[in-house]
Amino acid sequence: MSFFTPIRASNALITEATVPKTAVFVGGTDGIGKATLRDLVSKRFPIKVYIVGRNEAGHRALLDELRSLNPQADLIYIQGQISLVADSQRIAKHISAQEDKIDLLFLSAGYLPFTGRQGE
């Protein structure tokens, strides 16, 4: 049995009743976060997704693609650098002012450099 078999079986159980209604993706603009976001939105269920990234203009093509995959999806881009405490607090306040709860929090931002931190 493939490692992915149980994962695919679980994903197949997602229905309009079980899909998260409100999701937050931090790091959903590249890599595994982007792939997961694309897969979730492509289920074509009504969903509201906050996507946190550093550069909205650089991710406009992704947002356009997601909107074409699911016109029912409410996609809200929030620009910010999650590794900065002030940005993290601003993002959290923005989302909590709009939502009573979130159903899915997907955190996949960043990477671990072997040379240590080089900037702010």
mmCIF file with all atom_site columns, C-alpha atoms in Angstrom:
data_model
loop_
_atom_site.group_PDB
_atom_site.id
_atom_site.type_symbol
_atom_site.label_atom_id
_atom_site.label_alt_id
_atom_site.label_comp_id
_atom_site.label_asym_id
_atom_site.label_entity_id
_atom_site.label_seq_id
_atom_site.pdbx_PDB_ins_code
_atom_site.Cartn_x
_atom_site.Cartn_y
_atom_site.Cartn_z
_atom_site.occupancy
_atom_site.B_iso_or_equiv
_atom_site.pdbx_formal_charge
_atom_site.auth_seq_id
_atom_site.auth_comp_id
_atom_site.auth_asym_id
_atom_site.auth_atom_id
_atom_site.pdbx_PDB_model_num
ATOM 1   C CA . MET A 1 1   ? 0.000   0.000  0.000   1.00 0.00 ? 1   MET A CA 1
ATOM 2   C CA . SER A 1 2   ? 1.248   3.441  -0.943  1.00 0.00 ? 2   SER A CA 1
ATOM 3   C CA . PHE A 1 3   ? 1.998   5.923  1.820   1.00 0.00 ? 3   PHE A CA 1
ATOM 4   C CA . PHE A 1 4   ? -0.510  8.271  0.168   1.00 0.00 ? 4   PHE A CA 1
ATOM 5   C CA . THR A 1 5   ? -3.401  5.791  -0.029  1.00 0.00 ? 5   THR A CA 1
ATOM 6   C CA . PRO A 1 6   ? -4.943  6.669  3.375   1.00 0.00 ? 6   PRO A CA 1
ATOM 7   C CA . ILE A 1 7   ? -4.410  10.382 2.726   1.00 0.00 ? 7   ILE A CA 1
ATOM 8   C CA . ARG A 1 8   ? -6.190  10.201 -0.615  1.00 0.00 ? 8   ARG A CA 1
ATOM 9   C CA . ALA A 1 9   ? -9.002  8.172  0.975   1.00 0.00 ? 9   ALA A CA 1
ATOM 10  C CA . SER A 1 10  ? -9.421  10.808 3.683   1.00 0.00 ? 10  SER A CA 1
ATOM 11  C CA . ASN A 1 11  ? -9.382  13.646 1.146   1.00 0.00 ? 11  ASN A CA 1
ATOM 12  C CA . ALA A 1 12  ? -12.089 11.875 -0.860  1.00 0.00 ? 12  ALA A CA 1
ATOM 13  C CA . LEU A 1 13  ? -14.416 12.171 2.158   1.00 0.00 ? 13  LEU A CA 1
ATOM 14  C CA . ILE A 1 14  ? -14.446 15.976 1.983   1.00 0.00 ? 14  ILE A CA 1
ATOM 15  C CA . THR A 1 15  ? -17.973 17.155 1.218   1.00 0.00 ? 15  THR A CA 1
ATOM 16  C CA . GLU A 1 16  ? -19.770 20.476 1.343   1.00 0.00 ? 16  GLU A CA 1
ATOM 17  C CA . ALA A 1 17  ? -20.820 19.573 4.899   1.00 0.00 ? 17  ALA A CA 1
ATOM 18  C CA . THR A 1 18  ? -17.282 18.738 6.061   1.00 0.00 ? 18  THR A CA 1
ATOM 19  C CA . VAL A 1 19  ? -15.145 21.243 4.163   1.00 0.00 ? 19  VAL A CA 1
ATOM 20  C CA . PRO A 1 20  ? -13.778 24.043 6.359   1.00 0.00 ? 20  PRO A CA 1
ATOM 21  C CA . LYS A 1 21  ? -15.958 27.135 6.003   1.00 0.00 ? 21  LYS A CA 1
ATOM 22  C CA . THR A 1 22  ? -13.185 29.562 6.965   1.00 0.00 ? 22  THR A CA 1
ATOM 23  C CA . ALA A 1 23  ? -9.497  28.824 6.466   1.00 0.00 ? 23  ALA A CA 1
ATOM 24  C CA . VAL A 1 24  ? -6.261  30.726 6.993   1.00 0.00 ? 24  VAL A CA 1
ATOM 25  C CA . PHE A 1 25  ? -3.203  29.806 4.941   1.00 0.00 ? 25  PHE A CA 1
ATOM 26  C CA . VAL A 1 26  ? 0.107   31.235 6.105   1.00 0.00 ? 26  VAL A CA 1
ATOM 27  C CA . GLY A 1 27  ? 2.639   30.208 3.497   1.00 0.00 ? 27  GLY A CA 1
ATOM 28  C CA . GLY A 1 28  ? -0.012  29.252 0.970   1.00 0.00 ? 28  GLY A CA 1
ATOM 29  C CA . THR A 1 29  ? 1.723   31.030 -1.879  1.00 0.00 ? 29  THR A CA 1
ATOM 30  C CA . ASP A 1 30  ? 4.395   28.434 -2.626  1.00 0.00 ? 30  ASP A CA 1
ATOM 31  C CA . GLY A 1 31  ? 5.350   24.810 -2.067  1.00 0.00 ? 31  GLY A CA 1
ATOM 32  C CA . ILE A 1 32  ? 3.163   22.476 -0.030  1.00 0.00 ? 32  ILE A CA 1
ATOM 33  C CA . GLY A 1 33  ? 0.964   25.334 1.200   1.00 0.00 ? 33  GLY A CA 1
ATOM 34  C CA . LYS A 1 34  ? 0.181   26.411 -2.357  1.00 0.00 ? 34  LYS A CA 1
ATOM 35  C CA . ALA A 1 35  ? -0.540  22.819 -3.425  1.00 0.00 ? 35  ALA A CA 1
ATOM 36  C CA . THR A 1 36  ? -2.839  22.257 -0.427  1.00 0.00 ? 36  THR A CA 1
ATOM 37  C CA . LEU A 1 37  ? -4.616  25.569 -0.981  1.00 0.00 ? 37  LEU A CA 1
ATOM 38  C CA . ARG A 1 38  ? -5.116  24.810 -4.677  1.00 0.00 ? 38  ARG A CA 1
ATOM 39  C CA . ASP A 1 39  ? -6.479  21.342 -3.899  1.00 0.00 ? 39  ASP A CA 1
ATOM 40  C CA . LEU A 1 40  ? -8.877  22.615 -1.230  1.00 0.00 ? 40  LEU A CA 1
ATOM 41  C CA . VAL A 1 41  ? -10.232 25.450 -3.379  1.00 0.00 ? 41  VAL A CA 1
ATOM 42  C CA . SER A 1 42  ? -10.570 23.168 -6.415  1.00 0.00 ? 42  SER A CA 1
ATOM 43  C CA . LYS A 1 43  ? -13.132 21.055 -4.511  1.00 0.00 ? 43  LYS A CA 1
ATOM 44  C CA . ARG A 1 44  ? -15.521 23.831 -5.628  1.00 0.00 ? 44  ARG A CA 1
ATOM 45  C CA . PHE A 1 45  ? -17.313 24.129 -2.289  1.00 0.00 ? 45  PHE A CA 1
ATOM 46  C CA . PRO A 1 46  ? -18.156 27.536 -0.815  1.00 0.00 ? 46  PRO A CA 1
ATOM 47  C CA . ILE A 1 47  ? -15.199 28.521 1.346   1.00 0.00 ? 47  ILE A CA 1
ATOM 48  C CA . LYS A 1 48  ? -13.622 31.687 2.714   1.00 0.00 ? 48  LYS A CA 1
ATOM 49  C CA . VAL A 1 49  ? -9.830  31.672 2.691   1.00 0.00 ? 49  VAL A CA 1
ATOM 50  C CA . TYR A 1 50  ? -7.423  34.222 4.122   1.00 0.00 ? 50  TYR A CA 1
ATOM 51  C CA . ILE A 1 51  ? -4.081  33.899 2.344   1.00 0.00 ? 51  ILE A CA 1
ATOM 52  C CA . VAL A 1 52  ? -1.118  35.517 4.089   1.00 0.00 ? 52  VAL A CA 1
ATOM 53  C CA . GLY A 1 53  ? 1.904   36.359 1.951   1.00 0.00 ? 53  GLY A CA 1
ATOM 54  C CA . ARG A 1 54  ? 4.609   38.925 1.486   1.00 0.00 ? 54  ARG A CA 1
ATOM 55  C CA . ASN A 1 55  ? 3.774   40.253 -1.985  1.00 0.00 ? 55  ASN A CA 1
ATOM 56  C CA . GLU A 1 56  ? 0.228   40.407 -3.353  1.00 0.00 ? 56  GLU A CA 1
ATOM 57  C CA . ALA A 1 57  ? 1.322   41.591 -6.804  1.00 0.00 ? 57  ALA A CA 1
ATOM 58  C CA . GLY A 1 58  ? 3.658   38.612 -7.066  1.00 0.00 ? 58  GLY A CA 1
ATOM 59  C CA . HIS A 1 59  ? 0.810   36.215 -6.258  1.00 0.00 ? 59  HIS A CA 1
ATOM 60  C CA . ARG A 1 60  ? -1.913  37.767 -8.396  1.00 0.00 ? 60  ARG A CA 1
ATOM 61  C CA . ALA A 1 61  ? -1.646  34.915 -10.926 1.00 0.00 ? 61  ALA A CA 1
ATOM 62  C CA . LEU A 1 62  ? -2.248  32.374 -8.129  1.00 0.00 ? 62  LEU A CA 1
ATOM 63  C CA . LEU A 1 63  ? -5.274  34.309 -6.862  1.00 0.00 ? 63  LEU A CA 1
ATOM 64  C CA . ASP A 1 64  ? -6.683  34.534 -10.395 1.00 0.00 ? 64  ASP A CA 1
ATOM 65  C CA . GLU A 1 65  ? -6.149  30.788 -10.873 1.00 0.00 ? 65  GLU A CA 1
ATOM 66  C CA . LEU A 1 66  ? -7.882  29.977 -7.582  1.00 0.00 ? 66  LEU A CA 1
ATOM 67  C CA . ARG A 1 67  ? -10.827 32.227 -8.451  1.00 0.00 ? 67  ARG A CA 1
ATOM 68  C CA . SER A 1 68  ? -11.196 30.499 -11.815 1.00 0.00 ? 68  SER A CA 1
ATOM 69  C CA . LEU A 1 69  ? -11.075 27.079 -10.109 1.00 0.00 ? 69  LEU A CA 1
ATOM 70  C CA . ASN A 1 70  ? -13.835 28.053 -7.687  1.00 0.00 ? 70  ASN A CA 1
ATOM 71  C CA . PRO A 1 71  ? -15.921 31.177 -8.296  1.00 0.00 ? 71  PRO A CA 1
ATOM 72  C CA . GLN A 1 72  ? -17.724 30.486 -4.970  1.00 0.00 ? 72  GLN A CA 1
ATOM 73  C CA . ALA A 1 73  ? -14.498 30.869 -2.984  1.00 0.00 ? 73  ALA A CA 1
ATOM 74  C CA . ASP A 1 74  ? -14.065 34.121 -1.086  1.00 0.00 ? 74  ASP A CA 1
ATOM 75  C CA . LEU A 1 75  ? -10.295 34.667 -1.253  1.00 0.00 ? 75  LEU A CA 1
ATOM 76  C CA . ILE A 1 76  ? -8.807  37.431 0.884   1.00 0.00 ? 76  ILE A CA 1
ATOM 77  C CA . TYR A 1 77  ? -5.115  38.211 0.531   1.00 0.00 ? 77  TYR A CA 1
ATOM 78  C CA . ILE A 1 78  ? -3.382  39.757 3.547   1.00 0.00 ? 78  ILE A CA 1
ATOM 79  C CA . GLN A 1 79  ? 0.078   41.122 2.949   1.00 0.00 ? 79  GLN A CA 1
ATOM 80  C CA . GLY A 1 80  ? 2.525   40.570 5.774   1.00 0.00 ? 80  GLY A CA 1
ATOM 81  C CA . GLN A 1 81  ? 5.727   38.966 6.980   1.00 0.00 ? 81  GLN A CA 1
ATOM 82  C CA . ILE A 1 82  ? 4.666   36.338 9.511   1.00 0.00 ? 82  ILE A CA 1
ATOM 83  C CA . SER A 1 83  ? 8.157   36.156 11.041  1.00 0.00 ? 83  SER A CA 1
ATOM 84  C CA . LEU A 1 84  ? 7.761   39.737 12.292  1.00 0.00 ? 84  LEU A CA 1
ATOM 85  C CA . VAL A 1 85  ? 5.833   39.984 15.566  1.00 0.00 ? 85  VAL A CA 1
ATOM 86  C CA . ALA A 1 86  ? 4.161   43.271 14.623  1.00 0.00 ? 86  ALA A CA 1
ATOM 87  C CA . ASP A 1 87  ? 2.914   41.822 11.320  1.00 0.00 ? 87  ASP A CA 1
ATOM 88  C CA . SER A 1 88  ? 1.719   38.638 13.029  1.00 0.00 ? 88  SER A CA 1
ATOM 89  C CA . GLN A 1 89  ? -0.266  40.683 15.539  1.00 0.00 ? 89  GLN A CA 1
ATOM 90  C CA . ARG A 1 90  ? -1.742  42.905 12.804  1.00 0.00 ? 90  ARG A CA 1
ATOM 91  C CA . ILE A 1 91  ? -2.769  39.871 10.730  1.00 0.00 ? 91  ILE A CA 1
ATOM 92  C CA . ALA A 1 92  ? -4.333  38.129 13.740  1.00 0.00 ? 92  ALA A CA 1
ATOM 93  C CA . LYS A 1 93  ? -6.279  41.275 14.704  1.00 0.00 ? 93  LYS A CA 1
ATOM 94  C CA . HIS A 1 94  ? -7.503  41.727 11.129  1.00 0.00 ? 94  HIS A CA 1
ATOM 95  C CA . ILE A 1 95  ? -8.805  38.163 10.868  1.00 0.00 ? 95  ILE A CA 1
ATOM 96  C CA . SER A 1 96  ? -10.282 38.068 14.378  1.00 0.00 ? 96  SER A CA 1
ATOM 97  C CA . ALA A 1 97  ? -12.151 41.320 13.670  1.00 0.00 ? 97  ALA A CA 1
ATOM 98  C CA . GLN A 1 98  ? -13.831 39.604 10.699  1.00 0.00 ? 98  GLN A CA 1
ATOM 99  C CA . GLU A 1 99  ? -14.344 36.068 12.023  1.00 0.00 ? 99  GLU A CA 1
ATOM 100 C CA . ASP A 1 100 ? -15.742 34.469 15.175  1.00 0.00 ? 100 ASP A CA 1
ATOM 101 C CA . LYS A 1 101 ? -13.765 31.300 14.448  1.00 0.00 ? 101 LYS A CA 1
ATOM 102 C CA . ILE A 1 102 ? -11.605 29.640 11.847  1.00 0.00 ? 102 ILE A CA 1
ATOM 103 C CA . ASP A 1 103 ? -11.998 26.008 10.850  1.00 0.00 ? 103 ASP A CA 1
ATOM 104 C CA . LEU A 1 104 ? -8.553  25.421 9.356   1.00 0.00 ? 104 LEU A CA 1
ATOM 105 C CA . LEU A 1 105 ? -5.185  27.020 10.082  1.00 0.00 ? 105 LEU A CA 1
ATOM 106 C CA . PHE A 1 106 ? -2.464  25.903 7.680   1.00 0.00 ? 106 PHE A CA 1
ATOM 107 C CA . LEU A 1 107 ? 1.026   27.116 8.615   1.00 0.00 ? 107 LEU A CA 1
ATOM 108 C CA . SER A 1 108 ? 3.785   26.335 6.146   1.00 0.00 ? 108 SER A CA 1
ATOM 109 C CA . ALA A 1 109 ? 5.704   29.593 5.883   1.00 0.00 ? 109 ALA A CA 1
ATOM 110 C CA . GLY A 1 110 ? 9.446   29.867 5.891   1.00 0.00 ? 110 GLY A CA 1
ATOM 111 C CA . TYR A 1 111 ? 12.430  27.620 5.813   1.00 0.00 ? 111 TYR A CA 1
ATOM 112 C CA . LEU A 1 112 ? 15.414  26.859 7.990   1.00 0.00 ? 112 LEU A CA 1
ATOM 113 C CA . PRO A 1 113 ? 18.669  28.311 6.645   1.00 0.00 ? 113 PRO A CA 1
ATOM 114 C CA . PHE A 1 114 ? 21.831  26.556 7.734   1.00 0.00 ? 114 PHE A CA 1
ATOM 115 C CA . THR A 1 115 ? 23.713  29.863 7.927   1.00 0.00 ? 115 THR A CA 1
ATOM 116 C CA . GLY A 1 116 ? 21.502  31.472 10.571  1.00 0.00 ? 116 GLY A CA 1
ATOM 117 C CA . ARG A 1 117 ? 19.364  34.566 10.276  1.00 0.00 ? 117 ARG A CA 1
ATOM 118 C CA . GLN A 1 118 ? 20.797  37.192 7.937   1.00 0.00 ? 118 GLN A CA 1
ATOM 119 C CA . GLY A 1 119 ? 18.217  40.017 8.100   1.00 0.00 ? 119 GLY A CA 1
ATOM 120 C CA . GLU A 1 120 ? 15.518  41.537 10.314  1.00 0.00 ? 120 GLU A CA 1
#
